[in-house]
JSON list of C-alpha atoms in Angstrom, two decimals:
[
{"chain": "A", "resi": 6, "resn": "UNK", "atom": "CA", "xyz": [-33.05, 0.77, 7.64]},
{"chain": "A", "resi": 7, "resn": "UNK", "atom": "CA", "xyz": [-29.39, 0.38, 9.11]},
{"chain": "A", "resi": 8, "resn": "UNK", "atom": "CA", "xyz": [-27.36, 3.24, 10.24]},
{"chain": "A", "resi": 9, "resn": "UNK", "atom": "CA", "xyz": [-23.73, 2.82, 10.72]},
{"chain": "A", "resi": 10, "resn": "UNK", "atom": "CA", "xyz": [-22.76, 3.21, 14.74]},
{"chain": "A", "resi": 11, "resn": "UNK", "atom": "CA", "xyz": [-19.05, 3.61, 16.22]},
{"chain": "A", "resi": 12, "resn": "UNK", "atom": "CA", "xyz": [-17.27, 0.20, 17.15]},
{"chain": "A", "resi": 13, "resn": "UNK", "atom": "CA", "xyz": [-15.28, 1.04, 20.12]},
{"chain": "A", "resi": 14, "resn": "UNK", "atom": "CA", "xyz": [-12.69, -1.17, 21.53]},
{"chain": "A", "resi": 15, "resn": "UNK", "atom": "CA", "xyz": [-13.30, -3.50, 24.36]},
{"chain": "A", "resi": 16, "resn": "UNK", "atom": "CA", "xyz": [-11.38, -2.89, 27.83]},
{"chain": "A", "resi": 17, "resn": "UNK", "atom": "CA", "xyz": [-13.34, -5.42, 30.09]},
{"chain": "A", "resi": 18, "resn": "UNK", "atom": "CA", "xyz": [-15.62, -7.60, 30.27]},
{"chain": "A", "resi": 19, "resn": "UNK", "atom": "CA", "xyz": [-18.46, -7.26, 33.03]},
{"chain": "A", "resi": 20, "resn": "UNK", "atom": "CA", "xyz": [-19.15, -10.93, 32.88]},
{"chain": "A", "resi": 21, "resn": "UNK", "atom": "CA", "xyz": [-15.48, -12.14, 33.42]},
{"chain": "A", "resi": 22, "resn": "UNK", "atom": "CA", "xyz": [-15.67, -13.66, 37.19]},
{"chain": "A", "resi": 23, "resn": "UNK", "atom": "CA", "xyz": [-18.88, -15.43, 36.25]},
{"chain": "A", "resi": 24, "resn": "UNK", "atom": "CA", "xyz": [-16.94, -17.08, 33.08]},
{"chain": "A", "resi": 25, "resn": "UNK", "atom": "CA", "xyz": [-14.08, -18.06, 35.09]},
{"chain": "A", "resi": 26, "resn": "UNK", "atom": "CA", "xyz": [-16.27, -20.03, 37.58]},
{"chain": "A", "resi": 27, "resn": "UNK", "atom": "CA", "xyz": [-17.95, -22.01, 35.27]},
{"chain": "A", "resi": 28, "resn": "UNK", "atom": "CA", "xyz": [-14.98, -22.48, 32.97]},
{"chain": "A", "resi": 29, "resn": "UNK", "atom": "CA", "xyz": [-13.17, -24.20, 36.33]},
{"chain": "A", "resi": 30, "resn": "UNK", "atom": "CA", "xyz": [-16.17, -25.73, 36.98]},
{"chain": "A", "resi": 31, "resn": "UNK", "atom": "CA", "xyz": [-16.33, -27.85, 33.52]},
{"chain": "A", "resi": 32, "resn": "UNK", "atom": "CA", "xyz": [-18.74, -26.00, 32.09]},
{"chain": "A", "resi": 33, "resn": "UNK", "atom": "CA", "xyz": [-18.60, -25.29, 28.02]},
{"chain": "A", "resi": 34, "resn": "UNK", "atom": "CA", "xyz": [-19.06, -21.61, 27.74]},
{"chain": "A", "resi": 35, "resn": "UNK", "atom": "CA", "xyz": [-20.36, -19.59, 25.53]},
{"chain": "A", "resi": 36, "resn": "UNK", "atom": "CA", "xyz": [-19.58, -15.70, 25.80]},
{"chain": "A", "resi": 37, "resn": "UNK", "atom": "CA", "xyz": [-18.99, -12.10, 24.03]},
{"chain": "A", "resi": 38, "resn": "UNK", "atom": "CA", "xyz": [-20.81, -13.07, 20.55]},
{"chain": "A", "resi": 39, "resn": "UNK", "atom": "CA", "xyz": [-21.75, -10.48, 18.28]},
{"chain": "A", "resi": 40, "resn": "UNK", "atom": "CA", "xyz": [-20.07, -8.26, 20.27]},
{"chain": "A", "resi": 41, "resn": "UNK", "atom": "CA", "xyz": [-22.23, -6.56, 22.47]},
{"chain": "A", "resi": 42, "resn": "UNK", "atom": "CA", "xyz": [-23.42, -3.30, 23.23]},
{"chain": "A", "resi": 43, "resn": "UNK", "atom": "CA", "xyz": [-20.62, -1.38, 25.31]},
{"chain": "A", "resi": 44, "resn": "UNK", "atom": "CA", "xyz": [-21.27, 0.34, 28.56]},
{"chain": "A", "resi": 45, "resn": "UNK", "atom": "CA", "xyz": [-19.49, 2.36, 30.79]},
{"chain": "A", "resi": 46, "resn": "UNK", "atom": "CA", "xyz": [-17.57, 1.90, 34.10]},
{"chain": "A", "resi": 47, "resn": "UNK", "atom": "CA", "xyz": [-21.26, 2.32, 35.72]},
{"chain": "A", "resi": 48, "resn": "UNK", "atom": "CA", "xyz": [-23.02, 0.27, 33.41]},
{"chain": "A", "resi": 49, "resn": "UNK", "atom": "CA", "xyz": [-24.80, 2.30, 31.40]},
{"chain": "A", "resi": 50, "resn": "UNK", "atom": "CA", "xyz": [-25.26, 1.34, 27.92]},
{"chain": "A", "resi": 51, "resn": "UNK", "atom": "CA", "xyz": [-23.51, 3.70, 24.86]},
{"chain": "A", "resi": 52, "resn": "UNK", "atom": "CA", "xyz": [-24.35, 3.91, 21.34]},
{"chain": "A", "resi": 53, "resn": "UNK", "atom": "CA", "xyz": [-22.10, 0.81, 19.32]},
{"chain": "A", "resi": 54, "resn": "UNK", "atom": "CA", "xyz": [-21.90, -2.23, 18.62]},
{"chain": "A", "resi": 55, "resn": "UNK", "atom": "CA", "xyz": [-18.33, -3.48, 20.32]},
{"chain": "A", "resi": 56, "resn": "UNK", "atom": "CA", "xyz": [-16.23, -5.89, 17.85]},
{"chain": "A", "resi": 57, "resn": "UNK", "atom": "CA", "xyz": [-17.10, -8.90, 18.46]},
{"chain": "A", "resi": 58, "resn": "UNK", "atom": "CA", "xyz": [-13.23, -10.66, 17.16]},
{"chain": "A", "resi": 59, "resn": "UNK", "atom": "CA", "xyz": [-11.82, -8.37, 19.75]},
{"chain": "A", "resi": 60, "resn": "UNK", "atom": "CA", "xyz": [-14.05, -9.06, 22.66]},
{"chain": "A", "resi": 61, "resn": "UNK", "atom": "CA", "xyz": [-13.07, -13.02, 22.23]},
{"chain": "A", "resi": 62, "resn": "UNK", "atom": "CA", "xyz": [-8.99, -11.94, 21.96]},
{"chain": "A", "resi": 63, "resn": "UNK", "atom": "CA", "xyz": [-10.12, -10.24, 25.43]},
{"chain": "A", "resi": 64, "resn": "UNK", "atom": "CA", "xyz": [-11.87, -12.92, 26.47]},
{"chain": "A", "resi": 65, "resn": "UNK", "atom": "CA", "xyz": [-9.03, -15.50, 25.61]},
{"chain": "A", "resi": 66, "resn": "UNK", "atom": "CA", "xyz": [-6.61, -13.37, 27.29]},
{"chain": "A", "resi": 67, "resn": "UNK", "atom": "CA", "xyz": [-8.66, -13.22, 30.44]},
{"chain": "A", "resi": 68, "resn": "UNK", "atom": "CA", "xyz": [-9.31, -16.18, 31.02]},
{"chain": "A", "resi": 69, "resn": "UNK", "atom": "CA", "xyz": [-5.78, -17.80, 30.06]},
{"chain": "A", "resi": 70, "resn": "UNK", "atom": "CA", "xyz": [-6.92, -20.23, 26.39]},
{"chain": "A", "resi": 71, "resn": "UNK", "atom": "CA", "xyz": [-4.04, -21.44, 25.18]},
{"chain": "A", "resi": 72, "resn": "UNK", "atom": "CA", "xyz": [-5.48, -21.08, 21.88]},
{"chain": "A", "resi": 73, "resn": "UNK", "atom": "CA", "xyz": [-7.81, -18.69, 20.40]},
{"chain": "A", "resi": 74, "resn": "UNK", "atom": "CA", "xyz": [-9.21, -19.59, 17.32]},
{"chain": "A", "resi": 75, "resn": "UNK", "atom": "CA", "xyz": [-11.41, -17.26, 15.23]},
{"chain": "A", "resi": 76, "resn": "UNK", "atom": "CA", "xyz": [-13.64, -19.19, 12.54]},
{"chain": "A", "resi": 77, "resn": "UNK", "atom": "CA", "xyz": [-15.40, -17.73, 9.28]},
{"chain": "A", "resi": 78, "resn": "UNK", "atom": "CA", "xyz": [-16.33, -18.39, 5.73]},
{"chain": "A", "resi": 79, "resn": "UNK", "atom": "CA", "xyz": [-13.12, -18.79, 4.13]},
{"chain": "A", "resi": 80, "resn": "UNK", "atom": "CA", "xyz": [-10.71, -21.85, 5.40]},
{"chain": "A", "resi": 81, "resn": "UNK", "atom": "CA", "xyz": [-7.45, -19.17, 5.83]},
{"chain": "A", "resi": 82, "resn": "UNK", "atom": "CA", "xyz": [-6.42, -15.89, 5.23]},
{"chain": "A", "resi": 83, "resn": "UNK", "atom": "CA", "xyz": [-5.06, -14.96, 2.13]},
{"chain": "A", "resi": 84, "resn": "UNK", "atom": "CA", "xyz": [-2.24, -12.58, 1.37]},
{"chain": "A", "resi": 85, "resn": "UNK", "atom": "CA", "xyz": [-3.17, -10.28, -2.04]},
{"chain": "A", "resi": 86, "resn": "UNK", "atom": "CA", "xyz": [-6.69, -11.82, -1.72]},
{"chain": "A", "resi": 87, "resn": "UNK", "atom": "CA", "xyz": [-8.98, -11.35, -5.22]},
{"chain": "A", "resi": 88, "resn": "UNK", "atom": "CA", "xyz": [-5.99, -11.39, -7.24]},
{"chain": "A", "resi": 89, "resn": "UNK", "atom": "CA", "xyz": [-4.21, -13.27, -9.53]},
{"chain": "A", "resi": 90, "resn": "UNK", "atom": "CA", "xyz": [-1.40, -13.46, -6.96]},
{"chain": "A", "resi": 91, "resn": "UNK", "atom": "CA", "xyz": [-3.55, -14.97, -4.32]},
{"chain": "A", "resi": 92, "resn": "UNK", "atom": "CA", "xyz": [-2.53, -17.53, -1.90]},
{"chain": "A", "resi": 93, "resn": "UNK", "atom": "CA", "xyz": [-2.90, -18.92, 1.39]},
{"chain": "A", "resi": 94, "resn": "UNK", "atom": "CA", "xyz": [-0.65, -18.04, 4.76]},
{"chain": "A", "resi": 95, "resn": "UNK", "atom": "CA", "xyz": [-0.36, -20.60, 6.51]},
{"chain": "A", "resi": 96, "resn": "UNK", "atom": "CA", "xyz": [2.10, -19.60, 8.94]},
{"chain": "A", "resi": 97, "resn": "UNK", "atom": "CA", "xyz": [2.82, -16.19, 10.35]},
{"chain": "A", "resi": 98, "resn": "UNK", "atom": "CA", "xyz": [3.99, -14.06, 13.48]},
{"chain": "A", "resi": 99, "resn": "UNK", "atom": "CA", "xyz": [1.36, -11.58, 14.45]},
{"chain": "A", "resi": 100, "resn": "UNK", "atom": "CA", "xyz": [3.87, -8.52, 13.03]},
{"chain": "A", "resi": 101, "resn": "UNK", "atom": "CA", "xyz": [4.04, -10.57, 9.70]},
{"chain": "A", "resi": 102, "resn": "UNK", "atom": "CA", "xyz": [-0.09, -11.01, 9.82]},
{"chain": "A", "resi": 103, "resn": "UNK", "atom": "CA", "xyz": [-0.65, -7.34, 10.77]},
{"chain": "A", "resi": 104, "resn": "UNK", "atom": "CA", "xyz": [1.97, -5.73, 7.79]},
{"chain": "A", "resi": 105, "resn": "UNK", "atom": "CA", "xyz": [-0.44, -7.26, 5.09]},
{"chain": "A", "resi": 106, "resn": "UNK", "atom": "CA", "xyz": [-3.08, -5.44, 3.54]},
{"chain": "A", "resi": 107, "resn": "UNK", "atom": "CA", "xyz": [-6.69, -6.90, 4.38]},
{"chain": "A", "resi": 108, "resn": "UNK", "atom": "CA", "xyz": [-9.86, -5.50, 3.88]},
{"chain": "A", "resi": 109, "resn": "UNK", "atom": "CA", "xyz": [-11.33, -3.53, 6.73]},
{"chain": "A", "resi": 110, "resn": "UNK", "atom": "CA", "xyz": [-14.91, -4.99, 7.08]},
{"chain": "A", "resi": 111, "resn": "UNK", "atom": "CA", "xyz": [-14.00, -9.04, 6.85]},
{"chain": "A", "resi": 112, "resn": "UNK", "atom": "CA", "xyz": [-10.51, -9.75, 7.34]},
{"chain": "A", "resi": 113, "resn": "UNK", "atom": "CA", "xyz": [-8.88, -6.98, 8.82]},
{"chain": "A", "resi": 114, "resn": "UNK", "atom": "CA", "xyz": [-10.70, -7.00, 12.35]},
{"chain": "A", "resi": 115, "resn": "UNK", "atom": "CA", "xyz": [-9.67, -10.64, 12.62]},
{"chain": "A", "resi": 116, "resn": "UNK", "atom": "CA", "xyz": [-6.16, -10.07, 11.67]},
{"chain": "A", "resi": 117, "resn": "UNK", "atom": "CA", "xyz": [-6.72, -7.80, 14.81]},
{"chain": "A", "resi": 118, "resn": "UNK", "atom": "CA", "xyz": [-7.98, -9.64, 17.14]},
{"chain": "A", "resi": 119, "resn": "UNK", "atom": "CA", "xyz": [-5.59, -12.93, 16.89]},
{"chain": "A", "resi": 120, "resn": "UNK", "atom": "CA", "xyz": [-2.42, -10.40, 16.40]},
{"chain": "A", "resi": 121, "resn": "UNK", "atom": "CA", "xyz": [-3.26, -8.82, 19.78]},
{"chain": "A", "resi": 122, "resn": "UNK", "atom": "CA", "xyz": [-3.91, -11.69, 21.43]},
{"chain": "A", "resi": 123, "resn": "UNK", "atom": "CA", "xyz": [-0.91, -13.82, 20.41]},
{"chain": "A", "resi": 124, "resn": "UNK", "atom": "CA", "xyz": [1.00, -10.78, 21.13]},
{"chain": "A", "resi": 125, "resn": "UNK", "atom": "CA", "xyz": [-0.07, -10.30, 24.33]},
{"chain": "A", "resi": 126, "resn": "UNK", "atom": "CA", "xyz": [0.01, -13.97, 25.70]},
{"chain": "A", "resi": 127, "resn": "UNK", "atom": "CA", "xyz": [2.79, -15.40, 23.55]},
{"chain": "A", "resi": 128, "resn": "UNK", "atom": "CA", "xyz": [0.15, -18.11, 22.70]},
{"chain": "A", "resi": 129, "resn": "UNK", "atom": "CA", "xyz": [-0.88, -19.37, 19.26]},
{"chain": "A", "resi": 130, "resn": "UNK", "atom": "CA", "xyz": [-3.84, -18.66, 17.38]},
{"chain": "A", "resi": 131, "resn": "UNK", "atom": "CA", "xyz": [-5.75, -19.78, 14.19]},
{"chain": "A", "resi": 132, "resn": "UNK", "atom": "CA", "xyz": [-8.15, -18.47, 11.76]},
{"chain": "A", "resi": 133, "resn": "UNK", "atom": "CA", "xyz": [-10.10, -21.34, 9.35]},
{"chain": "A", "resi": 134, "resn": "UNK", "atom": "CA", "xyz": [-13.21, -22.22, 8.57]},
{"chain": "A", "resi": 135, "resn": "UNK", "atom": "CA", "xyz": [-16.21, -22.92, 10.75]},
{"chain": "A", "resi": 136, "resn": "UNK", "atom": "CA", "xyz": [-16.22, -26.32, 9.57]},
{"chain": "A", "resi": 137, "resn": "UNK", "atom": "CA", "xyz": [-12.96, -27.29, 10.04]},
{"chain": "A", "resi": 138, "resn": "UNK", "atom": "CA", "xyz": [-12.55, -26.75, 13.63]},
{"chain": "A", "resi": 139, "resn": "UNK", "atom": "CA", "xyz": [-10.85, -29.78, 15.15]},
{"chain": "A", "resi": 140, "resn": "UNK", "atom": "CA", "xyz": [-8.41, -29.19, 11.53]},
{"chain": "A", "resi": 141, "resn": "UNK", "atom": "CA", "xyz": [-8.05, -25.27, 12.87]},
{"chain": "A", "resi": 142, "resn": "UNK", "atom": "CA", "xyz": [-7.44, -26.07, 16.60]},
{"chain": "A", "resi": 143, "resn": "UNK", "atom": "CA", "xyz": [-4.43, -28.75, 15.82]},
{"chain": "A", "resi": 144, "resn": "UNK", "atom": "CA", "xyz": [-3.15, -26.83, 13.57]},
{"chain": "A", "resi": 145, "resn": "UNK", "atom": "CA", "xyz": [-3.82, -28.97, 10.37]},
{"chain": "A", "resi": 146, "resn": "UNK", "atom": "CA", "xyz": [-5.77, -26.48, 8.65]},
{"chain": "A", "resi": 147, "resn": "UNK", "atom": "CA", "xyz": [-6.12, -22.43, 8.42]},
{"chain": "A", "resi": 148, "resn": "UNK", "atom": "CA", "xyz": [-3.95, -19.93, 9.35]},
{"chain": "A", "resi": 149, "resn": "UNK", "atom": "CA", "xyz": [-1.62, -20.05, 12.98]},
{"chain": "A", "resi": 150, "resn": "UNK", "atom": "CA", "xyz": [-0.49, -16.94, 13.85]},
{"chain": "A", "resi": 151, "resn": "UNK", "atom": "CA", "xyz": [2.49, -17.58, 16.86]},
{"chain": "A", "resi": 152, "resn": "UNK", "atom": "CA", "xyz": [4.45, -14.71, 18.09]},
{"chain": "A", "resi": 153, "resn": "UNK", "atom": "CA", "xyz": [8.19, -15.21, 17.45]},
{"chain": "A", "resi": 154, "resn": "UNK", "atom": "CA", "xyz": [9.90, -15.51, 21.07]},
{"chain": "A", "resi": 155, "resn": "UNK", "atom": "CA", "xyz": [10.91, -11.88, 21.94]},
{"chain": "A", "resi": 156, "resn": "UNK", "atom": "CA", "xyz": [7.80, -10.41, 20.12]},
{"chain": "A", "resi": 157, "resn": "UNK", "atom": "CA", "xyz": [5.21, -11.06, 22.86]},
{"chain": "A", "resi": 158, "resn": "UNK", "atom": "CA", "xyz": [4.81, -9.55, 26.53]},
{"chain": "A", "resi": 159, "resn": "UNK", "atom": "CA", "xyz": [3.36, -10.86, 29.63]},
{"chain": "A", "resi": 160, "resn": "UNK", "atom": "CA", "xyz": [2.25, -9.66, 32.86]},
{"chain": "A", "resi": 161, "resn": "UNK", "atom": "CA", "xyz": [2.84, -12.85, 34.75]},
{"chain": "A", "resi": 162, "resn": "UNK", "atom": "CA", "xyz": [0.30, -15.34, 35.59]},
{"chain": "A", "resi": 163, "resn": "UNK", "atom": "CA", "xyz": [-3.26, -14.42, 34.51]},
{"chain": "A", "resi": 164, "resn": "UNK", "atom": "CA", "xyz": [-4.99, -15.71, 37.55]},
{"chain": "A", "resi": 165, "resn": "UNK", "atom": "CA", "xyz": [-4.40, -16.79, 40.95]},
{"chain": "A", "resi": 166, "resn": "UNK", "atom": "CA", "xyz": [-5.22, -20.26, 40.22]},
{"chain": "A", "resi": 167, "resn": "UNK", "atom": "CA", "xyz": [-2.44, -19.98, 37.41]},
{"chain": "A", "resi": 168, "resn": "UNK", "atom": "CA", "xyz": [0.21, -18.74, 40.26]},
{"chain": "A", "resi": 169, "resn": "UNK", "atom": "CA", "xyz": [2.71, -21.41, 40.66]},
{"chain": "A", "resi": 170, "resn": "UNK", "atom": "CA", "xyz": [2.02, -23.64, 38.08]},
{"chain": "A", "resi": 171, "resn": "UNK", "atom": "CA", "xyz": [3.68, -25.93, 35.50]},
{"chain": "A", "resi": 172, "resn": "UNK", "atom": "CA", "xyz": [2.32, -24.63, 31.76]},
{"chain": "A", "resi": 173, "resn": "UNK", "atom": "CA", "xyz": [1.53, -28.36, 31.20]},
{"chain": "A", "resi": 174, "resn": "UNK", "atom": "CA", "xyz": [-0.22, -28.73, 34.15]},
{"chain": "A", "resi": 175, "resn": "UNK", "atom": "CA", "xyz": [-3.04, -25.75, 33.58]},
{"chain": "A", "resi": 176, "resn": "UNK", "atom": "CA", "xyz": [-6.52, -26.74, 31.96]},
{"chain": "A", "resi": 177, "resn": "UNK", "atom": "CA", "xyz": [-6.48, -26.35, 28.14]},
{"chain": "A", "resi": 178, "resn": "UNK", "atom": "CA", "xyz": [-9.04, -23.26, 27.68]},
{"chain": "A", "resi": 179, "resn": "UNK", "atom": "CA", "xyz": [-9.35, -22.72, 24.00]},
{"chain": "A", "resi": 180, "resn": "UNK", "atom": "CA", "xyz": [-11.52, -19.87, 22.96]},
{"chain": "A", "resi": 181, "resn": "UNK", "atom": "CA", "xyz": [-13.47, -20.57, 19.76]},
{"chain": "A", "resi": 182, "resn": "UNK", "atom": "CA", "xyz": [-15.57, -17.28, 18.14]},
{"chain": "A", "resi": 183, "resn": "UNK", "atom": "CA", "xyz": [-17.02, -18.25, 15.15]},
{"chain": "A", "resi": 184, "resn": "UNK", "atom": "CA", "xyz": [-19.18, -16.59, 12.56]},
{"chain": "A", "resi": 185, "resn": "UNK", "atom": "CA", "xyz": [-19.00, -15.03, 9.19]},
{"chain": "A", "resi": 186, "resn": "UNK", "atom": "CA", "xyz": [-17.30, -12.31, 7.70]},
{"chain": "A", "resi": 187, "resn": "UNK", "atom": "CA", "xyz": [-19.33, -8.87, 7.87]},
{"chain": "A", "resi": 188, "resn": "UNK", "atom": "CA", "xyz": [-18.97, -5.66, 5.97]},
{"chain": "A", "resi": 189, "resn": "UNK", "atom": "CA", "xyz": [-18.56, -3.25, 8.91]},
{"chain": "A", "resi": 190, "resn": "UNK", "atom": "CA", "xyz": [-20.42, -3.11, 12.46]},
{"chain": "A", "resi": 191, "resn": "UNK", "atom": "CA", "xyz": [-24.30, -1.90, 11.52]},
{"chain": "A", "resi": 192, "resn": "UNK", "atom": "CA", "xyz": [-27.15, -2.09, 13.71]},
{"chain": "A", "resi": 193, "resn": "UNK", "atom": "CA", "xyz": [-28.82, -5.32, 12.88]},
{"chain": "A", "resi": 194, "resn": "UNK", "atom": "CA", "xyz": [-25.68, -7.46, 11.85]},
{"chain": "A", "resi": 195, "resn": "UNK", "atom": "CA", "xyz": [-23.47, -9.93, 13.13]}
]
């Protein structure tokens, strides 16, 4: 039996200093998938399943990727998807992206998730297919989503390691979440 639990947004992630220290150490990491089960400022586990597309736009925001590329099923998003009319989007600004109409257990919560993030950083990001990854990451494939110039907002540098330093010269961090499209956040699914 599933039962359909509330999906709440994420505002932290407990985990964040330990990420940090192994992404500056090298390390490939792997963080935030499915979701997670959200707890409060003590800890204590709630009822929900947190969206998982929205914990990595956290996650890529915290930890400064220059990219954050969500992978599914599908190699793009398309605009009047299941239509006639159908076709791909290649290229959009996170208001352009976020103005379409996109169903609310697959697409939508990606749409989300690289919006906000883009938005926020004034970095790109891509949604493609799980097998085209190196295709998604340059660029070549999927959909980019980059903020046009005045659209995005920052807060200055995102860590202290960041303070004082040429873009060029900062570690490319790319955030990759992949997985498949779901029909809603239910006990039990991905």
């Amino acid at each position: 039996m599933r039962r359909v639990v509330p999906s709440p947004r994420p505002i932290g992630i407990i985990e964040l200093p330990i990420i940090r220290r192994l992404l500056d150490d090298g390390c490939l990491v792997i963080a935030g998938g499915g979701g997670g089960a959200p707890v409060t400022a003590d800890q204590t586990g709630v009822e929900g399943v947190v969206d998982k597309d929205l914990v990595a736009a956290l996650l890529a925001e915290q930890v400064g990727a220059d990219l954050l590329a969500v992978l599914t099923d599908v190699p793009c998003v398309y605009a009047e998807y299941g239509t006639p009319r159908e076709h791909p989007i290649v290229h959009a600004t996170p208001d352009e992206l976020d103005a379409g109409s996109f169903a609310a257990g697959s697409m939508r919560p990606k749409i989300k998730a690289v919006c906000a993030f883009s938005s926020a950083t004034g970095r790109p990001s891509a949604i493609g297919a799980l097998d085209e990854l190196e295709a998604v990451v340059t660029g070549a494939r999927g959909t980019r989503i980059q903020p046009a110039p005045a659209q995005f907002h920052t807060g200055g540098p995102k860590s202290p390691e960041d303070e004082g330093r040429p873009r060029a010269a900062r570690p490319v961090r790319e955030t990759v979440k992949g997985g498949r499209s779901s029909g809603g956040h239910e006990e039990g699914s991905n």
